[in-house]
Amino acid sequence: MEKTNINWKEIFNRAEFLKSKFDEGTKFYGVPRAGQIVAGILGNAVDKIEDADVIVDDLIDSGATLEQYKKYNKPFAVLIDKREEYKQEWIVFPWENHNGNIEDNVTRLLQYFGEDVEREGLRETPKRYVKFFKQFLTIPEWNFTTFSSEGYDEMIVQTNIPFYSLCEHHIAPFFGYGHIAYIPNKKIVGLSKLARTLDLFAHRLQNQERITTQVADFLQEKLDARGIAVSLSAKHMCMEMRGVKKHDTWTTTTKLIGMFKKNDEARLEFFNSIKK
């Protein structure tokens, strides 16, 4: 996501325009924490939401904060509404340290659950956590190298490819093994690219079903193969560590395209190969 820095001149211009929408003497309550800065710039800031005429914040992003404050039945105003502008950009205000602000959020989360964030084991945890997310969610660029099949038209299968992902519902890990096969048309792909393709879609906030489909569709788009088969088997910490708490449970998902879907013999050959 592209990062956009908002300077003070633009902030004051937007604040002046925002203030012009309301009567003189309007009292503003700022959503902690950035909204408090906006309220201070607008003037007539109040400490209690009950005393305010208008609630202000720096931006609307997902809309979650807006929904949270609807119960007060007061106008909600912002400098930037990402539903209308900067939709695909990460906004950075002058009062934010881009990384530090994110790390502060991790610190506050730990404090919320009663942890002593100053103890030795947790002092650097927010920084490490942000670093982990950056590393895990960033896939190095690579080339999908293909070659002529030179007439080869039998199944190529790669089994037991380890993969790791994060459940988008609970941000808990799930991990296991992938099995990928294809029947070439005119092109074959470098063997490492099958594993890289799995990583490309696994290293995101995901669900297993989507990864399976995305890997198969991506390979079909790149290879125009006569058949593509993808099967993933994984353990999900979101059901082992929480919820139903059933450990050592494996979930298998499969996506078949072309001959693997239409031809019984090809499909059976694939499933027999991945049982070994």
XYZ file of C-alpha atoms in Angstrom, residues 43-234:
192
model
C -10.770 25.433 18.798
C -13.580 25.170 21.331
C -12.420 21.677 22.264
C -14.177 19.988 25.178
C -13.051 17.127 27.403
C -16.383 15.334 27.688
C -18.364 13.994 24.767
C -21.584 15.028 26.480
C -20.532 18.694 26.257
C -19.760 18.539 22.530
C -21.844 19.561 19.564
C -19.650 17.664 17.089
C -17.324 14.650 17.352
C -14.132 14.943 15.290
C -11.356 12.608 14.248
C -8.429 12.703 11.836
C -9.893 10.245 9.324
C -12.487 7.618 8.531
C -10.868 4.421 7.310
C -12.850 1.217 7.804
C -15.699 3.115 9.429
C -15.423 1.176 12.703
C -14.830 4.309 14.805
C -17.733 6.080 13.136
C -20.020 3.162 14.005
C -18.766 3.190 17.590
C -19.740 6.861 18.077
C -23.121 6.751 16.327
C -24.800 6.001 19.648
C -24.152 9.596 20.774
C -26.353 10.999 17.983
C -23.942 13.812 17.232
C -22.402 14.910 13.913
C -19.112 13.113 13.166
C -16.574 15.128 11.141
C -13.081 14.249 9.908
C -10.215 15.806 7.998
C -10.011 12.887 5.550
C -12.708 10.375 4.631
C -10.985 7.421 2.967
C -14.283 6.219 1.608
C -14.070 9.186 -0.780
C -10.327 9.834 -1.261
C -6.956 8.161 -0.668
C -8.811 4.845 -0.825
C -5.744 2.694 -1.517
C -3.179 4.736 0.409
C -1.769 4.666 3.926
C -2.166 8.151 5.394
C 0.570 9.452 7.715
C -0.049 12.637 9.708
C 2.772 14.837 11.068
C 2.045 13.801 14.646
C 2.627 10.154 13.802
C 5.854 8.222 13.868
C 4.857 5.686 11.204
C 6.409 2.629 12.852
C 6.336 3.975 16.369
C 2.623 4.664 16.237
C 1.911 1.077 15.191
C 4.205 -0.219 17.936
C 2.349 1.970 20.446
C -0.873 0.219 19.468
C 0.711 -3.164 20.230
C 1.925 -1.790 23.571
C -1.567 -0.560 24.431
C -3.042 -3.961 23.518
C -0.630 -5.707 25.882
C -1.433 -3.199 28.622
C -5.151 -3.736 28.065
C -4.694 -7.407 29.000
C -2.747 -6.508 32.129
C 0.804 -7.140 30.946
C 3.772 -5.223 32.323
C 5.225 -3.872 29.085
C 8.364 -2.668 30.880
C 9.527 -6.105 31.923
C 12.529 -7.437 30.054
C 10.700 -10.038 28.021
C 8.111 -7.585 26.653
C 10.123 -4.389 26.303
C 10.982 -5.010 22.645
C 7.924 -7.143 21.812
C 5.920 -4.409 20.014
C 8.863 -3.727 17.709
C 9.395 -7.431 17.086
C 5.690 -7.976 16.401
C 5.552 -5.221 13.792
C 8.773 -6.540 12.241
C 7.270 -10.040 12.065
C 4.192 -8.750 10.228
C 6.318 -6.783 7.774
C 8.531 -9.772 7.037
C 5.708 -12.298 6.810
C 3.402 -10.194 4.649
C 6.144 -9.036 2.263
C 7.103 -11.530 -0.442
C 10.346 -10.818 -2.325
C 9.884 -10.333 -6.049
C 10.516 -13.383 -8.204
C 10.070 -14.414 -11.812
C 7.723 -17.171 -12.896
C 10.240 -18.850 -15.189
C 8.783 -21.140 -17.850
C 10.346 -23.365 -20.495
C 9.179 -25.325 -23.497
C 7.718 -28.690 -22.469
C 9.519 -30.281 -25.444
C 6.608 -32.628 -25.932
C 6.328 -33.743 -22.282
C 2.615 -34.174 -21.552
C 2.381 -36.293 -18.398
C 1.585 -35.164 -14.872
C 4.188 -33.197 -12.918
C 3.513 -33.269 -9.183
C 5.291 -31.673 -6.242
C 4.287 -32.965 -2.815
C 4.770 -32.021 0.827
C 5.514 -28.331 0.239
C 5.519 -26.689 3.700
C 3.471 -23.508 4.036
C 2.448 -21.078 6.760
C -0.347 -18.550 6.820
C -2.413 -16.395 9.186
C -6.130 -16.889 9.674
C -7.872 -13.665 8.672
C -10.578 -14.197 11.294
C -8.361 -14.520 14.374
C -4.827 -13.676 13.109
C -3.808 -17.101 14.401
C -1.357 -19.255 12.441
C -2.332 -22.183 10.290
C 0.256 -24.332 8.583
C 0.782 -27.615 6.834
C 1.694 -29.056 3.452
C 0.688 -28.347 -0.114
C 0.595 -30.715 -3.088
C 0.593 -29.188 -6.563
C 0.326 -30.940 -9.903
C -0.151 -29.923 -13.509
C -0.323 -31.530 -16.918
C 1.629 -29.363 -19.370
C 0.221 -28.034 -22.559
C 3.241 -26.382 -24.144
C 5.018 -24.959 -21.094
C 6.650 -26.256 -17.933
C 7.722 -24.119 -14.990
C 10.888 -24.108 -12.873
C 10.296 -26.445 -9.931
C 10.938 -23.823 -7.242
C 8.166 -21.657 -8.687
C 5.470 -24.048 -7.498
C 6.598 -23.567 -3.895
C 6.999 -19.815 -4.439
C 3.479 -19.625 -5.815
C 2.144 -21.252 -2.658
C 4.100 -18.781 -0.500
C 2.838 -15.876 -2.602
C -0.746 -16.542 -1.567
C -0.121 -18.066 1.874
C 1.856 -15.126 3.261
C -1.244 -13.016 3.769
C -4.227 -12.798 6.089
C -6.071 -15.694 4.522
C -8.329 -18.677 4.693
C -7.249 -22.082 3.418
C -9.976 -22.394 0.830
C -8.973 -19.118 -0.842
C -5.278 -20.013 -0.948
C -6.109 -23.301 -2.667
C -8.189 -21.593 -5.324
C -5.763 -18.708 -5.856
C -2.770 -21.003 -6.356
C -4.648 -23.121 -8.898
C -6.034 -20.136 -10.813
C -2.645 -18.398 -10.866
C -0.884 -21.475 -12.263
C -3.570 -21.984 -14.883
C -3.289 -18.355 -15.965
C 0.491 -18.602 -16.276
C 0.768 -22.067 -17.828
C -2.472 -22.595 -19.751
C -2.060 -26.206 -18.638
C -4.228 -29.143 -19.626
C -4.900 -29.661 -15.947
C -4.081 -28.143 -12.542
C -4.528 -29.804 -9.145
C -3.850 -28.205 -5.767
C -4.433 -29.830 -2.388
C -3.587 -28.260 0.979
C -3.643 -29.963 4.376
C -3.211 -27.766 7.430
